[in-house]
PDB file of N, CA and C in Angstrom:
ATOM      1  N   MET P 137       0.842  -1.184   0.000  1.00 79.00           N
ATOM      2  CA  MET P 137       0.000   0.000   0.000  1.00 79.00           C
ATOM      3  C   MET P 137       0.885   1.245   0.000  1.00 79.00           C
ATOM      4  N   ASP P 138       0.509   2.195  -0.792  1.00 91.00           N
ATOM      5  CA  ASP P 138       1.253   3.437  -0.938  1.00 91.00           C
ATOM      6  C   ASP P 138       0.653   4.487   0.006  1.00 91.00           C
ATOM      7  N   GLN P 139       1.321   4.729   1.135  1.00 94.00           N
ATOM      8  CA  GLN P 139       0.813   5.657   2.150  1.00 94.00           C
ATOM      9  C   GLN P 139       0.566   7.056   1.593  1.00 94.00           C
ATOM     10  N   VAL P 140       1.481   7.538   0.784  1.00 96.00           N
ATOM     11  CA  VAL P 140       1.353   8.893   0.251  1.00 96.00           C
ATOM     12  C   VAL P 140       0.152   8.977  -0.690  1.00 96.00           C
ATOM     13  N   LYS P 141       0.009   7.997  -1.556  1.00 95.00           N
ATOM     14  CA  LYS P 141      -1.113   7.977  -2.496  1.00 95.00           C
ATOM     15  C   LYS P 141      -2.437   7.897  -1.744  1.00 95.00           C
ATOM     16  N   ILE P 142      -2.505   7.023  -0.751  1.00 96.00           N
ATOM     17  CA  ILE P 142      -3.727   6.883   0.044  1.00 96.00           C
ATOM     18  C   ILE P 142      -4.009   8.179   0.805  1.00 96.00           C
ATOM     19  N   GLY P 143      -2.965   8.800   1.335  1.00 97.00           N
ATOM     20  CA  GLY P 143      -3.138  10.058   2.051  1.00 97.00           C
ATOM     21  C   GLY P 143      -3.698  11.158   1.185  1.00 97.00           C
ATOM     22  N   LYS P 144      -3.173  11.269  -0.027  1.00 97.00           N
ATOM     23  CA  LYS P 144      -3.688  12.279  -0.967  1.00 97.00           C
ATOM     24  C   LYS P 144      -5.138  11.981  -1.328  1.00 97.00           C
ATOM     25  N   PHE P 145      -5.458  10.692  -1.459  1.00 96.00           N
ATOM     26  CA  PHE P 145      -6.826  10.291  -1.777  1.00 96.00           C
ATOM     27  C   PHE P 145      -7.765  10.638  -0.626  1.00 96.00           C
ATOM     28  N   ILE P 146      -7.341  10.381   0.604  1.00 97.00           N
ATOM     29  CA  ILE P 146      -8.158  10.735   1.771  1.00 97.00           C
ATOM     30  C   ILE P 146      -8.437  12.240   1.763  1.00 97.00           C
ATOM     31  N   ALA P 147      -7.401  13.035   1.530  1.00 97.00           N
ATOM     32  CA  ALA P 147      -7.555  14.495   1.510  1.00 97.00           C
ATOM     33  C   ALA P 147      -8.537  14.929   0.421  1.00 97.00           C
ATOM     34  N   ALA P 148      -8.398  14.361  -0.762  1.00 97.00           N
ATOM     35  CA  ALA P 148      -9.285  14.727  -1.871  1.00 97.00           C
ATOM     36  C   ALA P 148     -10.736  14.345  -1.564  1.00 97.00           C
ATOM     37  N   CYS P 149     -10.925  13.170  -1.016  1.00 97.00           N
ATOM     38  CA  CYS P 149     -12.289  12.718  -0.682  1.00 97.00           C
ATOM     39  C   CYS P 149     -12.891  13.567   0.430  1.00 97.00           C
ATOM     40  N   ARG P 150     -12.074  13.902   1.417  1.00 97.00           N
ATOM     41  CA  ARG P 150     -12.547  14.747   2.517  1.00 97.00           C
ATOM     42  C   ARG P 150     -12.995  16.102   1.989  1.00 97.00           C
ATOM     43  N   LYS P 151     -12.207  16.678   1.115  1.00 97.00           N
ATOM     44  CA  LYS P 151     -12.552  17.983   0.543  1.00 97.00           C
ATOM     45  C   LYS P 151     -13.794  17.883  -0.327  1.00 97.00           C
ATOM     46  N   GLN P 152     -13.929  16.777  -1.042  1.00 96.00           N
ATOM     47  CA  GLN P 152     -15.104  16.568  -1.877  1.00 96.00           C
ATOM     48  C   GLN P 152     -16.377  16.504  -1.018  1.00 96.00           C
ATOM     49  N   GLU P 153     -16.242  16.001   0.191  1.00 97.00           N
ATOM     50  CA  GLU P 153     -17.371  15.928   1.119  1.00 97.00           C
ATOM     51  C   GLU P 153     -17.531  17.222   1.928  1.00 97.00           C
ATOM     52  N   ASN P 154     -16.730  18.233   1.597  1.00 97.00           N
ATOM     53  CA  ASN P 154     -16.761  19.529   2.279  1.00 97.00           C
ATOM     54  C   ASN P 154     -16.556  19.406   3.782  1.00 97.00           C
ATOM     55  N   LEU P 155     -15.579  18.599   4.159  1.00 97.00           N
ATOM     56  CA  LEU P 155     -15.237  18.417   5.562  1.00 97.00           C
ATOM     57  C   LEU P 155     -13.843  18.972   5.826  1.00 97.00           C
ATOM     58  N   THR P 156     -13.675  19.579   6.971  1.00 97.00           N
ATOM     59  CA  THR P 156     -12.336  19.959   7.401  1.00 97.00           C
ATOM     60  C   THR P 156     -11.705  18.745   8.070  1.00 97.00           C
ATOM     61  N   GLN P 157     -10.410  18.818   8.301  1.00 97.00           N
ATOM     62  CA  GLN P 157      -9.744  17.737   9.025  1.00 97.00           C
ATOM     63  C   GLN P 157     -10.362  17.578  10.410  1.00 97.00           C
ATOM     64  N   ALA P 158     -10.660  18.688  11.043  1.00 98.00           N
ATOM     65  CA  ALA P 158     -11.240  18.656  12.390  1.00 98.00           C
ATOM     66  C   ALA P 158     -12.633  18.002  12.377  1.00 98.00           C
ATOM     67  N   GLN P 159     -13.429  18.316  11.367  1.00 98.00           N
ATOM     68  CA  GLN P 159     -14.771  17.732  11.281  1.00 98.00           C
ATOM     69  C   GLN P 159     -14.703  16.222  11.055  1.00 98.00           C
ATOM     70  N   LEU P 160     -13.819  15.794  10.164  1.00 98.00           N
ATOM     71  CA  LEU P 160     -13.667  14.360   9.920  1.00 98.00           C
ATOM     72  C   LEU P 160     -13.173  13.670  11.180  1.00 98.00           C
ATOM     73  N   ALA P 161     -12.210  14.269  11.834  1.00 98.00           N
ATOM     74  CA  ALA P 161     -11.665  13.697  13.063  1.00 98.00           C
ATOM     75  C   ALA P 161     -12.753  13.542  14.126  1.00 98.00           C
ATOM     76  N   GLU P 162     -13.590  14.549  14.253  1.00 97.00           N
ATOM     77  CA  GLU P 162     -14.672  14.491  15.244  1.00 97.00           C
ATOM     78  C   GLU P 162     -15.634  13.344  14.942  1.00 97.00           C
ATOM     79  N   LYS P 163     -15.974  13.166  13.678  1.00 97.00           N
ATOM     80  CA  LYS P 163     -16.879  12.087  13.282  1.00 97.00           C
ATOM     81  C   LYS P 163     -16.283  10.714  13.585  1.00 97.00           C
ATOM     82  N   LEU P 164     -14.946  10.628  13.535  1.00 97.00           N
ATOM     83  CA  LEU P 164     -14.261   9.352  13.754  1.00 97.00           C
ATOM     84  C   LEU P 164     -13.745   9.190  15.189  1.00 97.00           C
ATOM     85  N   ASN P 165     -13.990  10.195  16.015  1.00 97.00           N
ATOM     86  CA  ASN P 165     -13.527  10.193  17.412  1.00 97.00           C
ATOM     87  C   ASN P 165     -12.009  10.037  17.529  1.00 97.00           C
ATOM     88  N   ILE P 166     -11.323  10.814  16.701  1.00 97.00           N
ATOM     89  CA  ILE P 166      -9.862  10.844  16.728  1.00 97.00           C
ATOM     90  C   ILE P 166      -9.419  12.308  16.700  1.00 97.00           C
ATOM     91  N   THR P 167      -8.119  12.549  16.681  1.00 96.00           N
ATOM     92  CA  THR P 167      -7.635  13.930  16.624  1.00 96.00           C
ATOM     93  C   THR P 167      -7.457  14.384  15.175  1.00 96.00           C
ATOM     94  N   ASP P 168      -7.534  15.694  14.990  1.00 96.00           N
ATOM     95  CA  ASP P 168      -7.288  16.234  13.650  1.00 96.00           C
ATOM     96  C   ASP P 168      -5.818  16.052  13.261  1.00 96.00           C
ATOM     97  N   ARG P 169      -4.946  15.921  14.250  1.00 97.00           N
ATOM     98  CA  ARG P 169      -3.526  15.655  13.958  1.00 97.00           C
ATOM     99  C   ARG P 169      -3.354  14.293  13.297  1.00 97.00           C
ATOM    100  N   ALA P 170      -4.176  13.323  13.701  1.00 97.00           N
ATOM    101  CA  ALA P 170      -4.115  11.996  13.080  1.00 97.00           C
ATOM    102  C   ALA P 170      -4.519  12.090  11.614  1.00 97.00           C
ATOM    103  N   VAL P 171      -5.587  12.827  11.334  1.00 97.00           N
ATOM    104  CA  VAL P 171      -6.043  13.007   9.946  1.00 97.00           C
ATOM    105  C   VAL P 171      -4.953  13.692   9.135  1.00 97.00           C
ATOM    106  N   SER P 172      -4.321  14.681   9.711  1.00 98.00           N
ATOM    107  CA  SER P 172      -3.228  15.385   9.028  1.00 98.00           C
ATOM    108  C   SER P 172      -2.091  14.427   8.690  1.00 98.00           C
ATOM    109  N   LYS P 173      -1.737  13.563   9.605  1.00 97.00           N
ATOM    110  CA  LYS P 173      -0.663  12.591   9.357  1.00 97.00           C
ATOM    111  C   LYS P 173      -1.032  11.643   8.219  1.00 97.00           C
ATOM    112  N   TRP P 174      -2.293  11.204   8.201  1.00 97.00           N
ATOM    113  CA  TRP P 174      -2.731  10.316   7.105  1.00 97.00           C
ATOM    114  C   TRP P 174      -2.567  11.034   5.776  1.00 97.00           C
ATOM    115  N   GLU P 175      -3.092  12.268   5.722  1.00 97.00           N
ATOM    116  CA  GLU P 175      -3.123  13.014   4.465  1.00 97.00           C
ATOM    117  C   GLU P 175      -1.728  13.370   3.963  1.00 97.00           C
ATOM    118  N   ARG P 176      -0.774  13.480   4.859  1.00 97.00           N
ATOM    119  CA  ARG P 176       0.613  13.756   4.458  1.00 97.00           C
ATOM    120  C   ARG P 176       1.380  12.483   4.148  1.00 97.00           C
ATOM    121  N   GLY P 177       0.757  11.340   4.349  1.00 95.00           N
ATOM    122  CA  GLY P 177       1.416  10.069   4.060  1.00 95.00           C
ATOM    123  C   GLY P 177       2.406   9.644   5.122  1.00 95.00           C
ATOM    124  N   VAL P 178       2.318  10.237   6.305  1.00 96.00           N
ATOM    125  CA  VAL P 178       3.218   9.890   7.405  1.00 96.00           C
ATOM    126  C   VAL P 178       2.861   8.511   7.954  1.00 96.00           C
ATOM    127  N   CYS P 179       1.562   8.242   8.032  1.00 96.00           N
ATOM    128  CA  CYS P 179       1.093   6.950   8.518  1.00 96.00           C
ATOM    129  C   CYS P 179      -0.296   6.681   7.935  1.00 96.00           C
ATOM    130  N   LEU P 180      -0.759   5.474   8.124  1.00 95.00           N
ATOM    131  CA  LEU P 180      -2.101   5.086   7.688  1.00 95.00           C
ATOM    132  C   LEU P 180      -3.023   5.010   8.897  1.00 95.00           C
ATOM    133  N   PRO P 181      -4.322   5.130   8.665  1.00 96.00           N
ATOM    134  CA  PRO P 181      -5.257   4.968   9.780  1.00 96.00           C
ATOM    135  C   PRO P 181      -5.158   3.566  10.367  1.00 96.00           C
ATOM    136  N   ASP P 182      -5.544   3.446  11.615  1.00 95.00           N
ATOM    137  CA  ASP P 182      -5.629   2.143  12.236  1.00 95.00           C
ATOM    138  C   ASP P 182      -6.732   1.348  11.546  1.00 95.00           C
ATOM    139  N   VAL P 183      -6.547   0.061  11.434  1.00 96.00           N
ATOM    140  CA  VAL P 183      -7.517  -0.803  10.750  1.00 96.00           C
ATOM    141  C   VAL P 183      -8.919  -0.646  11.343  1.00 96.00           C
ATOM    142  N   SER P 184      -9.007  -0.389  12.623  1.00 96.00           N
ATOM    143  CA  SER P 184     -10.308  -0.263  13.280  1.00 96.00           C
ATOM    144  C   SER P 184     -11.100   0.943  12.782  1.00 96.00           C
ATOM    145  N   VAL P 185     -10.449   1.873  12.085  1.00 96.00           N
ATOM    146  CA  VAL P 185     -11.091   3.094  11.599  1.00 96.00           C
ATOM    147  C   VAL P 185     -11.532   2.964  10.134  1.00 96.00           C
ATOM    148  N   TYR P 186     -11.019   1.976   9.427  1.00 96.00           N
ATOM    149  CA  TYR P 186     -11.260   1.867   7.984  1.00 96.00           C
ATOM    150  C   TYR P 186     -12.739   1.957   7.613  1.00 96.00           C
ATOM    151  N   GLU P 187     -13.573   1.171   8.258  1.00 96.00           N
ATOM    152  CA  GLU P 187     -14.993   1.123   7.887  1.00 96.00           C
ATOM    153  C   GLU P 187     -15.666   2.481   8.087  1.00 96.00           C
ATOM    154  N   SER P 188     -15.443   3.093   9.228  1.00 97.00           N
ATOM    155  CA  SER P 188     -16.045   4.400   9.515  1.00 97.00           C
ATOM    156  C   SER P 188     -15.506   5.471   8.576  1.00 97.00           C
ATOM    157  N   LEU P 189     -14.214   5.433   8.309  1.00 97.00           N
ATOM    158  CA  LEU P 189     -13.598   6.408   7.410  1.00 97.00           C
ATOM    159  C   LEU P 189     -14.204   6.302   6.015  1.00 97.00           C
ATOM    160  N   CYS P 190     -14.310   5.089   5.516  1.00 97.00           N
ATOM    161  CA  CYS P 190     -14.887   4.889   4.182  1.00 97.00           C
ATOM    162  C   CYS P 190     -16.333   5.371   4.135  1.00 97.00           C
ATOM    163  N   LYS P 191     -17.064   5.117   5.197  1.00 97.00           N
ATOM    164  CA  LYS P 191     -18.465   5.558   5.251  1.00 97.00           C
ATOM    165  C   LYS P 191     -18.546   7.082   5.205  1.00 97.00           C
ATOM    166  N   GLU P 192     -17.721   7.751   5.995  1.00 97.00           N
ATOM    167  CA  GLU P 192     -17.741   9.221   6.042  1.00 97.00           C
ATOM    168  C   GLU P 192     -17.300   9.842   4.720  1.00 97.00           C
ATOM    169  N   LEU P 193     -16.392   9.179   4.009  1.00 97.00           N
ATOM    170  CA  LEU P 193     -15.884   9.716   2.744  1.00 97.00           C
ATOM    171  C   LEU P 193     -16.653   9.199   1.526  1.00 97.00           C
ATOM    172  N   ASN P 194     -17.630   8.324   1.780  1.00 95.00           N
ATOM    173  CA  ASN P 194     -18.447   7.740   0.706  1.00 95.00           C
ATOM    174  C   ASN P 194     -17.595   7.030  -0.346  1.00 95.00           C
ATOM    175  N   ILE P 195     -16.684   6.202   0.147  1.00 95.00           N
ATOM    176  CA  ILE P 195     -15.843   5.398  -0.740  1.00 95.00           C
ATOM    177  C   ILE P 195     -15.883   3.950  -0.267  1.00 95.00           C
ATOM    178  N   SER P 196     -15.489   3.050  -1.141  1.00 93.00           N
ATOM    179  CA  SER P 196     -15.434   1.645  -0.758  1.00 93.00           C
ATOM    180  C   SER P 196     -14.086   1.344  -0.100  1.00 93.00           C
ATOM    181  N   LEU P 197     -14.033   0.232   0.576  1.00 94.00           N
ATOM    182  CA  LEU P 197     -12.773  -0.190   1.183  1.00 94.00           C
ATOM    183  C   LEU P 197     -11.717  -0.431   0.105  1.00 94.00           C
ATOM    184  N   ASN P 198     -12.122  -1.007  -1.016  1.00 91.00           N
ATOM    185  CA  ASN P 198     -11.181  -1.236  -2.124  1.00 91.00           C
ATOM    186  C   ASN P 198     -10.611   0.077  -2.646  1.00 91.00           C
ATOM    187  N   GLU P 199     -11.465   1.089  -2.779  1.00 93.00           N
ATOM    188  CA  GLU P 199     -10.987   2.395  -3.245  1.00 93.00           C
ATOM    189  C   GLU P 199      -9.995   2.977  -2.243  1.00 93.00           C
ATOM    190  N   PHE P 200     -10.322   2.874  -0.956  1.00 95.00           N
ATOM    191  CA  PHE P 200      -9.425   3.381   0.083  1.00 95.00           C
ATOM    192  C   PHE P 200      -8.060   2.710   0.015  1.00 95.00           C
ATOM    193  N   LEU P 201      -8.061   1.382  -0.048  1.00 93.00           N
ATOM    194  CA  LEU P 201      -6.797   0.640  -0.054  1.00 93.00           C
ATOM    195  C   LEU P 201      -5.971   0.897  -1.311  1.00 93.00           C
ATOM    196  N   ALA P 202      -6.665   1.160  -2.425  1.00 92.00           N
ATOM    197  CA  ALA P 202      -5.962   1.452  -3.676  1.00 92.00           C
ATOM    198  C   ALA P 202      -5.531   2.918  -3.755  1.00 92.00           C
ATOM    199  N   GLY P 203      -6.208   3.762  -2.994  1.00 93.00           N
ATOM    200  CA  GLY P 203      -5.889   5.186  -3.024  1.00 93.00           C
ATOM    201  C   GLY P 203      -6.411   5.883  -4.263  1.00 93.00           C
ATOM    202  N   GLU P 204      -7.492   5.341  -4.817  1.00 90.00           N
ATOM    203  CA  GLU P 204      -8.098   5.958  -5.996  1.00 90.00           C
ATOM    204  C   GLU P 204      -9.534   5.483  -6.165  1.00 90.00           C
ATOM    205  N   GLU P 205     -10.297   6.268  -6.921  1.00 85.00           N
ATOM    206  CA  GLU P 205     -11.697   5.941  -7.150  1.00 85.00           C
ATOM    207  C   GLU P 205     -11.839   4.708  -8.019  1.00 85.00           C
ATOM    208  N   LYS P 206     -12.960   4.066  -7.877  1.00 78.00           N
ATOM    209  CA  LYS P 206     -13.234   2.836  -8.608  1.00 78.00           C
ATOM    210  C   LYS P 206     -13.113   3.030 -10.115  1.00 78.00           C
ATOM    211  N   SER P 207     -13.607   4.132 -10.624  1.00 70.00           N
ATOM    212  CA  SER P 207     -13.534   4.365 -12.068  1.00 70.00           C
ATOM    213  C   SER P 207     -12.081   4.366 -12.550  1.00 70.00           C
ATOM    214  N   ASP P 208     -11.181   4.943 -11.748  1.00 61.00           N
ATOM    215  CA  ASP P 208      -9.760   4.950 -12.102  1.00 61.00           C
ATOM    216  C   ASP P 208      -9.184   3.539 -12.059  1.00 61.00           C
ATOM    217  N   LEU P 209      -9.625   2.763 -11.071  1.00 59.00           N
ATOM    218  CA  LEU P 209      -9.167   1.378 -10.958  1.00 59.00           C
ATOM    219  C   LEU P 209      -9.589   0.569 -12.180  1.00 59.00           C
ATOM    220  N   LEU P 210     -10.835   0.756 -12.599  1.00 62.00           N
ATOM    221  CA  LEU P 210     -11.347   0.005 -13.746  1.00 62.00           C
ATOM    222  C   LEU P 210     -10.598   0.378 -15.022  1.00 62.00           C
ATOM    223  N   LYS P 211     -10.288   1.659 -15.180  1.00 57.00           N
ATOM    224  CA  LYS P 211      -9.528   2.094 -16.348  1.00 57.00           C
ATOM    225  C   LYS P 211      -8.167   1.410 -16.390  1.00 57.00           C
ATOM    226  N   LYS P 212      -7.502   1.335 -15.235  1.00 63.00           N
ATOM    227  CA  LYS P 212      -6.185   0.694 -15.174  1.00 63.00           C
ATOM    228  C   LYS P 212      -6.292  -0.797 -15.464  1.00 63.00           C
ATOM    229  N   MET P 213      -7.349  -1.426 -14.950  1.00 60.00           N
ATOM    230  CA  MET P 213      -7.534  -2.854 -15.198  1.00 60.00           C
ATOM    231  C   MET P 213      -7.767  -3.107 -16.687  1.00 60.00           C
ATOM    232  N   ASP P 214      -8.582  -2.254 -17.312  1.00 55.00           N
ATOM    233  CA  ASP P 214      -8.830  -2.392 -18.745  1.00 55.00           C
ATOM    234  C   ASP P 214      -7.533  -2.226 -19.530  1.00 55.00           C
ATOM    235  N   ALA P 215      -6.728  -1.239 -19.160  1.00 58.00           N
ATOM    236  CA  ALA P 215      -5.471  -0.988 -19.848  1.00 58.00           C
ATOM    237  C   ALA P 215      -4.530  -2.176 -19.671  1.00 58.00           C
ATOM    238  N   ASP P 216      -4.498  -2.743 -18.474  1.00 61.00           N
ATOM    239  CA  ASP P 216      -3.640  -3.921 -18.226  1.00 61.00           C
ATOM    240  C   ASP P 216      -4.085  -5.100 -19.068  1.00 61.00           C
ATOM    241  N   CYS P 217      -5.396  -5.280 -19.214  1.00 60.00           N
ATOM    242  CA  CYS P 217      -5.903  -6.396 -20.010  1.00 60.00           C
ATOM    243  C   CYS P 217      -5.545  -6.222 -21.489  1.00 60.00           C
ATOM    244  N   LEU P 218      -5.588  -4.979 -21.944  1.00 53.00           N
ATOM    245  CA  LEU P 218      -5.266  -4.718 -23.348  1.00 53.00           C
ATOM    246  C   LEU P 218      -3.775  -4.935 -23.630  1.00 53.00           C
ATOM    247  N   ASN P 219      -2.947  -4.683 -22.628  1.00 62.00           N
ATOM    248  CA  ASN P 219      -1.505  -4.813 -22.804  1.00 62.00           C
ATOM    249  C   ASN P 219      -1.025  -6.265 -22.693  1.00 62.00           C
ATOM    250  N   ASN P 220      -1.861  -7.136 -22.179  1.00 57.00           N
ATOM    251  CA  ASN P 220      -1.447  -8.550 -22.024  1.00 57.00           C
ATOM    252  C   ASN P 220      -1.935  -9.415 -23.136  1.00 57.00           C
TER     253      ASN P 220
END
């Protein structure tokens, strides 16, 4: 898993949901410093937060782990199939 890529994805999804780091942190019962660390790629969220985080950001667990939206994943899969 690419921490930096996932962090940037978390930040983009959070902004798309019009949430500040503090608001997201409050919804997840964590600190805004933790959200900041995720978004900078310093660390990943604890596994126990994954489900709630995905729910708040309206993304799937697969999208979270890949660090990109499903549509982007499908495009890459299609491109890989064409290249093989």
